[in-house]
mmCIF file of C-alpha atoms in Angstrom:
data_model
loop_
_atom_site.group_PDB
_atom_site.id
_atom_site.type_symbol
_atom_site.label_atom_id
_atom_site.label_comp_id
_atom_site.label_asym_id
_atom_site.label_seq_id
_atom_site.Cartn_x
_atom_site.Cartn_y
_atom_site.Cartn_z
ATOM 1 C CA MET S 1 14.641 11.472 3.537
ATOM 2 C CA CYS S 2 10.913 10.737 3.422
ATOM 3 C CA ASP S 3 9.708 13.939 4.950
ATOM 4 C CA ALA S 4 11.313 17.714 5.033
ATOM 5 C CA THR S 5 11.882 20.206 7.518
ATOM 6 C CA ALA S 6 9.510 23.037 7.909
ATOM 7 C CA SER S 7 10.920 26.619 7.710
ATOM 8 C CA GLN S 8 9.772 29.677 9.323
ATOM 9 C CA GLY S 9 7.152 30.544 6.502
ATOM 10 C CA GLN S 10 3.539 29.386 6.874
ATOM 11 C CA GLU S 11 3.028 26.268 4.962
ATOM 12 C CA VAL S 12 6.451 26.534 3.232
ATOM 13 C CA PHE S 13 8.893 23.590 3.729
ATOM 14 C CA ARG S 14 12.897 23.306 3.390
ATOM 15 C CA GLY S 15 13.458 20.143 1.229
ATOM 16 C CA VAL S 16 17.117 19.128 0.128
ATOM 17 C CA TYR S 17 16.935 21.268 -3.018
ATOM 18 C CA GLY S 18 14.791 24.231 -2.307
ATOM 19 C CA ASP S 19 11.725 25.376 -0.688
ATOM 20 C CA TRP S 20 8.168 23.871 -1.023
ATOM 21 C CA GLN S 21 4.431 24.480 -0.305
ATOM 22 C CA VAL S 22 1.649 22.329 -0.132
ATOM 23 C CA GLU S 23 -0.770 22.741 -2.752
ATOM 24 C CA GLU S 24 -4.656 21.708 -3.633
ATOM 25 C CA SER S 25 -3.560 19.336 -5.986
ATOM 26 C CA ASP S 26 -1.246 17.560 -3.438
ATOM 27 C CA VAL S 27 -3.871 17.421 -0.460
ATOM 28 C CA ARG S 28 -6.347 15.893 -3.366
ATOM 29 C CA GLU S 29 -3.737 13.076 -4.010
ATOM 30 C CA VAL S 30 -2.749 12.484 -0.261
ATOM 31 C CA LEU S 31 -6.580 12.231 0.231
ATOM 32 C CA GLY S 32 -6.885 9.446 -2.108
ATOM 33 C CA TYR S 33 -4.050 7.442 -1.801
ATOM 34 C CA ARG S 34 -5.555 7.233 2.058
ATOM 35 C CA ALA S 35 -8.976 6.784 0.979
ATOM 36 C CA GLY S 36 -7.997 3.510 -1.327
ATOM 37 C CA ILE S 37 -5.700 2.134 1.418
ATOM 38 C CA SER S 38 -8.761 2.472 3.639
ATOM 39 C CA VAL S 39 -11.151 1.095 0.791
ATOM 40 C CA ALA S 40 -8.906 -1.738 0.539
ATOM 41 C CA ALA S 41 -9.093 -2.318 4.463
ATOM 42 C CA ALA S 42 -12.537 -2.297 4.262
ATOM 43 C CA ALA S 43 -12.940 -4.675 1.698
ATOM 44 C CA LEU S 44 -10.867 -6.754 3.315
ATOM 45 C CA LEU S 45 -12.620 -6.900 6.588
ATOM 46 C CA LEU S 46 -16.405 -7.649 4.787
ATOM 47 C CA ASP S 47 -14.825 -10.433 2.941
ATOM 48 C CA THR S 48 -13.110 -12.034 6.105
ATOM 49 C CA ILE S 49 -16.290 -11.778 7.721
ATOM 50 C CA ILE S 50 -18.266 -13.400 4.831
ATOM 51 C CA ALA S 51 -15.353 -16.175 4.735
ATOM 52 C CA LEU S 52 -15.582 -17.206 8.474
ATOM 53 C CA GLY S 53 -18.674 -15.978 9.726
ATOM 54 C CA ILE S 54 -21.263 -17.210 7.057
ATOM 55 C CA GLN S 55 -21.967 -20.902 7.142
ATOM 56 C CA ASN S 56 -23.492 -22.791 4.495
ATOM 57 C CA GLY S 57 -27.085 -22.928 5.203
ATOM 58 C CA SER S 58 -27.044 -19.320 6.981
ATOM 59 C CA PRO S 59 -29.831 -17.000 5.888
ATOM 60 C CA LEU S 60 -26.989 -14.530 4.956
ATOM 61 C CA GLN S 61 -25.230 -17.101 2.551
ATOM 62 C CA PHE S 62 -26.167 -14.921 -0.223
ATOM 63 C CA LEU S 63 -23.442 -12.635 0.667
ATOM 64 C CA ARG S 64 -20.613 -15.154 -0.615
ATOM 65 C CA GLU S 65 -22.190 -14.049 -3.720
ATOM 66 C CA TRP S 66 -20.761 -10.883 -3.601
ATOM 67 C CA GLN S 67 -17.155 -11.662 -2.733
ATOM 68 C CA ASN S 68 -15.779 -11.249 -5.843
ATOM 69 C CA ALA S 69 -16.947 -8.239 -6.222
ATOM 70 C CA ILE S 70 -15.492 -6.906 -2.642
ATOM 71 C CA CYS S 71 -12.149 -8.314 -3.654
ATOM 72 C CA LEU S 72 -12.308 -6.194 -6.978
ATOM 73 C CA ILE S 73 -13.039 -3.140 -4.968
ATOM 74 C CA GLY S 74 -10.531 -3.618 -2.451
ATOM 75 C CA ALA S 75 -7.883 -4.353 -5.298
ATOM 76 C CA GLY S 76 -9.097 -1.334 -7.084
ATOM 77 C CA GLY S 77 -8.817 0.923 -3.686
ATOM 78 C CA LEU S 78 -4.976 -0.362 -3.534
ATOM 79 C CA GLY S 79 -4.452 0.464 -7.027
ATOM 80 C CA VAL S 80 -5.665 3.887 -6.834
ATOM 81 C CA SER S 81 -3.371 3.987 -3.609
ATOM 82 C CA LEU S 82 -0.500 2.715 -5.668
ATOM 83 C CA VAL S 83 -0.904 5.563 -8.440
ATOM 84 C CA LEU S 84 -1.052 8.000 -5.985
ATOM 85 C CA ILE S 85 1.716 6.856 -3.276
ATOM 86 C CA HIS S 86 4.815 9.064 -3.273
ATOM 87 C CA ILE S 87 8.061 7.142 -3.769
ATOM 88 C CA TYR S 88 11.156 8.546 -4.579
ATOM 89 C CA VAL S 89 12.728 6.070 -6.837
ATOM 90 C CA ALA S 90 10.585 5.986 -9.560
ATOM 91 C CA PRO S 91 11.236 1.859 -10.642
ATOM 92 C CA LEU S 92 10.527 1.077 -7.451
ATOM 93 C CA LYS S 93 6.954 2.304 -7.565
ATOM 94 C CA ARG S 94 6.283 0.813 -11.089
ATOM 95 C CA PHE S 95 7.731 -2.694 -9.827
ATOM 96 C CA ILE S 96 5.118 -2.353 -6.613
ATOM 97 C CA GLN S 97 2.319 -1.356 -9.357
ATOM 98 C CA LEU S 98 3.571 -4.458 -11.560
ATOM 99 C CA LEU S 99 3.176 -6.890 -8.724
ATOM 100 C CA TRP S 100 -0.472 -5.499 -7.923
ATOM 101 C CA ALA S 101 -1.184 -6.000 -11.277
ATOM 102 C CA SER S 102 0.128 -9.524 -12.076
ATOM 103 C CA GLY S 103 -1.856 -10.502 -8.535
ATOM 104 C CA VAL S 104 -5.331 -8.642 -10.099
ATOM 105 C CA ILE S 105 -4.649 -10.695 -13.250
ATOM 106 C CA GLY S 106 -4.009 -14.019 -11.286
ATOM 107 C CA SER S 107 -7.034 -13.360 -8.976
ATOM 108 C CA LEU S 108 -9.426 -12.632 -12.375
ATOM 109 C CA SER S 109 -8.247 -15.802 -14.150
ATOM 110 C CA ILE S 110 -9.585 -17.514 -10.893
ATOM 111 C CA MET S 111 -12.809 -15.677 -10.684
ATOM 112 C CA ALA S 112 -13.140 -16.749 -14.587
ATOM 113 C CA SER S 113 -12.149 -20.531 -14.267
ATOM 114 C CA GLN S 114 -13.603 -21.112 -10.741
ATOM 115 C CA PRO S 115 -17.532 -21.449 -9.937
ATOM 116 C CA GLN S 116 -16.338 -20.483 -6.136
ATOM 117 C CA PRO S 117 -15.377 -17.200 -4.887
ATOM 118 C CA VAL S 118 -11.553 -16.528 -5.158
ATOM 119 C CA THR S 119 -11.175 -15.980 -1.458
ATOM 120 C CA ASP S 120 -12.416 -19.981 -0.939
ATOM 121 C CA PHE S 121 -10.633 -21.142 -3.860
ATOM 122 C CA VAL S 122 -7.363 -20.054 -2.651
ATOM 123 C CA ALA S 123 -8.465 -21.348 0.825
ATOM 124 C CA SER S 124 -8.982 -24.916 -0.237
ATOM 125 C CA ASN S 125 -5.985 -24.579 -2.569
ATOM 126 C CA PRO S 126 -2.512 -23.530 -1.265
ATOM 127 C CA GLY S 127 -1.366 -23.457 -4.958
ATOM 128 C CA ALA S 128 -3.439 -20.849 -5.887
ATOM 129 C CA VAL S 129 -1.173 -18.402 -3.473
ATOM 130 C CA TRP S 130 1.016 -18.547 -6.730
ATOM 131 C CA ALA S 131 -1.490 -16.454 -8.650
ATOM 132 C CA VAL S 132 -2.678 -13.789 -6.440
ATOM 133 C CA GLY S 133 0.350 -13.898 -4.105
ATOM 134 C CA PRO S 134 2.132 -10.896 -6.350
ATOM 135 C CA PHE S 135 -0.793 -8.690 -5.010
ATOM 136 C CA PHE S 136 0.125 -9.129 -1.438
ATOM 137 C CA ALA S 137 4.103 -8.701 -2.505
ATOM 138 C CA ALA S 138 2.421 -5.263 -3.425
ATOM 139 C CA VAL S 139 0.804 -4.621 0.118
ATOM 140 C CA THR S 140 4.533 -5.940 1.706
ATOM 141 C CA GLY S 141 6.092 -2.949 -0.805
ATOM 142 C CA VAL S 142 3.721 -0.320 0.478
ATOM 143 C CA ALA S 143 3.844 -1.633 4.825
ATOM 144 C CA PHE S 144 8.056 -1.204 3.739
ATOM 145 C CA LYS S 145 7.595 2.331 2.483
ATOM 146 C CA GLU S 146 5.540 3.597 5.524
ATOM 147 C CA GLY S 147 7.509 1.505 7.838
ATOM 148 C CA VAL S 148 10.830 3.343 6.469
ATOM 149 C CA CYS S 149 9.858 6.538 6.339
ATOM 150 C CA TYR S 150 7.663 6.879 9.241
ATOM 151 C CA GLY S 151 8.558 3.929 11.682
ATOM 152 C CA LYS S 152 5.315 2.632 12.188
ATOM 153 C CA PRO S 153 5.175 -0.705 14.274
ATOM 154 C CA GLU S 154 2.034 -2.365 12.452
ATOM 155 C CA CYS S 155 3.669 -1.710 9.087
ATOM 156 C CA ALA S 156 6.886 -3.604 10.341
ATOM 157 C CA VAL S 157 4.160 -6.193 11.471
ATOM 158 C CA LEU S 158 2.431 -6.172 7.878
ATOM 159 C CA PHE S 159 6.078 -6.772 6.149
ATOM 160 C CA PHE S 160 6.701 -9.741 8.025
ATOM 161 C CA LEU S 161 3.097 -11.035 8.565
ATOM 162 C CA THR S 162 2.206 -10.899 4.971
ATOM 163 C CA PRO S 163 4.942 -13.310 3.657
ATOM 164 C CA ALA S 164 4.459 -15.227 6.615
ATOM 165 C CA LEU S 165 0.660 -15.871 6.439
ATOM 166 C CA LEU S 166 1.008 -16.664 2.396
ATOM 167 C CA LEU S 167 3.886 -18.939 2.780
ATOM 168 C CA GLY S 168 2.510 -20.546 5.554
ATOM 169 C CA HIS S 169 -0.613 -21.473 3.593
ATOM 170 C CA LEU S 170 1.308 -22.221 0.516
ATOM 171 C CA SER S 171 3.711 -24.748 2.220
ATOM 172 C CA GLY S 172 1.060 -26.001 4.637
ATOM 173 C CA ALA S 173 3.210 -26.069 7.301
ATOM 174 C CA VAL S 174 0.985 -24.009 9.110
ATOM 175 C CA PRO S 175 -2.296 -25.671 10.794
ATOM 176 C CA GLU S 176 -5.562 -24.472 9.696
ATOM 177 C CA SER S 177 -6.314 -22.832 13.419
ATOM 178 C CA ALA S 178 -2.845 -20.998 13.091
ATOM 179 C CA GLU S 179 -3.692 -19.746 9.817
ATOM 180 C CA ARG S 180 -7.006 -18.509 10.969
ATOM 181 C CA VAL S 181 -5.091 -16.578 13.851
ATOM 182 C CA LEU S 182 -2.439 -14.900 11.221
ATOM 183 C CA LEU S 183 -5.437 -14.010 8.939
ATOM 184 C CA LEU S 184 -7.230 -12.343 12.020
ATOM 185 C CA ALA S 185 -4.002 -10.514 12.865
ATOM 186 C CA PHE S 186 -3.370 -9.316 9.239
ATOM 187 C CA LEU S 187 -6.622 -8.515 9.297
ATOM 188 C CA GLY S 188 -6.205 -6.173 12.349
ATOM 189 C CA THR S 189 -2.889 -4.504 11.592
ATOM 190 C CA SER S 190 -4.592 -3.492 8.179
ATOM 191 C CA LEU S 191 -7.349 -2.009 9.717
ATOM 192 C CA ILE S 192 -4.912 -0.431 12.556
ATOM 193 C CA PHE S 193 -2.599 0.783 9.409
ATOM 194 C CA ALA S 194 -5.516 2.524 7.141
ATOM 195 C CA GLY S 195 -7.142 4.168 10.359
ATOM 196 C CA ARG S 196 -3.910 5.626 11.275
ATOM 197 C CA LYS S 197 -2.639 7.509 8.168
ATOM 198 C CA TRP S 198 -5.171 9.652 8.764
ATOM 199 C CA THR S 199 -4.002 10.623 11.817
ATOM 200 C CA GLN S 200 -0.681 12.164 9.661
ATOM 201 C CA PRO S 201 -0.102 15.408 8.679
ATOM 202 C CA ILE S 202 -0.627 16.038 4.992
ATOM 203 C CA LYS S 203 3.071 17.175 4.382
ATOM 204 C CA ASP S 204 4.236 13.615 5.319
ATOM 205 C CA ASP S 205 2.792 11.730 2.837
ATOM 206 C CA ILE S 206 3.924 14.173 0.107
ATOM 207 C CA GLY S 207 7.166 13.597 0.870
ATOM 208 C CA ASP S 208 9.799 16.289 0.061
ATOM 209 C CA LYS S 209 8.564 17.919 -3.076
ATOM 210 C CA SER S 210 12.103 19.298 -4.075
ATOM 211 C CA VAL S 211 13.636 15.764 -4.228
ATOM 212 C CA PHE S 212 10.620 15.159 -6.884
ATOM 213 C CA THR S 213 11.299 18.216 -8.923
ATOM 214 C CA PHE S 214 15.276 17.520 -8.825
ATOM 215 C CA LEU S 215 14.726 14.237 -10.334
ATOM 216 C CA ALA S 216 12.220 15.563 -12.743
ATOM 217 C CA MET S 217 15.202 17.751 -14.759
ATOM 218 C CA SER S 218 17.619 16.996 -16.966
ATOM 219 C CA GLU S 219 20.980 16.149 -15.996
ATOM 220 C CA GLU S 220 22.081 19.640 -16.928
ATOM 221 C CA GLU S 221 19.459 21.312 -14.982
ATOM 222 C CA GLN S 222 20.183 18.918 -12.319
ATOM 223 C CA GLN S 223 24.512 20.239 -12.500
ATOM 224 C CA LYS S 224 23.448 23.779 -12.433
ATOM 225 C CA LEU S 225 21.255 23.307 -9.504
ATOM 226 C CA LEU S 226 24.018 21.344 -7.533
ATOM 227 C CA MET S 227 26.295 24.132 -8.412
ATOM 228 C CA GLN S 228 23.873 26.786 -7.028
ATOM 229 C CA LYS S 229 22.985 24.691 -3.681
ATOM 230 C CA GLU S 230 27.156 24.367 -3.507
ATOM 231 C CA GLN S 231 27.424 28.177 -4.115
ATOM 232 C CA GLU S 232 24.902 29.248 -1.681
ATOM 233 C CA LYS S 233 26.575 26.739 1.219
ATOM 234 C CA VAL S 234 29.560 28.725 0.589
ATOM 235 C CA LEU S 235 28.077 32.187 1.096
ATOM 236 C CA GLU S 236 26.406 30.855 3.853
ATOM 237 C CA ASP S 237 29.746 30.158 5.893
#
């Protein structure tokens, strides 16, 4: 469902509803998708280092002033990826984008109303998870898509680890030391996910272009194509 089988022709792939090729625009979209994920992961790394590694009185304490900007850059990176991500079910894609937007709005409201960085505020106020949580729900959605399509173990870990981290903090059921372990595990898994995206063939992130073409057709055009495919199947038999 998430990929296509290569045919004999170079750079030609046989999809469910017809043959298709990788075009330059497809490559740009995939690279943009992967770059956005990498930016988000890098921002998470920097923000975690600042939040956990820089104490009050440290000569590097001034970096805390950049935490909100780093969060916004990371959110922007994921936002770009959610525009470019290839998901056959358009309503699902829009829902994930809506979750992202809701989480960003919640983060901006905290930034506008609180003197401390949003990361520190959420850490000291578990109820703030309700504001930023939808953003991480969008992350879970991406992990689910990638896990279903490619069977990546890191995506399965992210899918379960993300809500565990947020719900554990929100409920207060997880000790602070355990929360830190969950956060570091989330960070490490995110970096692995972002890095391994660059090792995949470009066509994997494109999916089956014939399916997207089919879904963009009118109902009448879809019926004609299905009849044509059925006739071709009969002739082949």
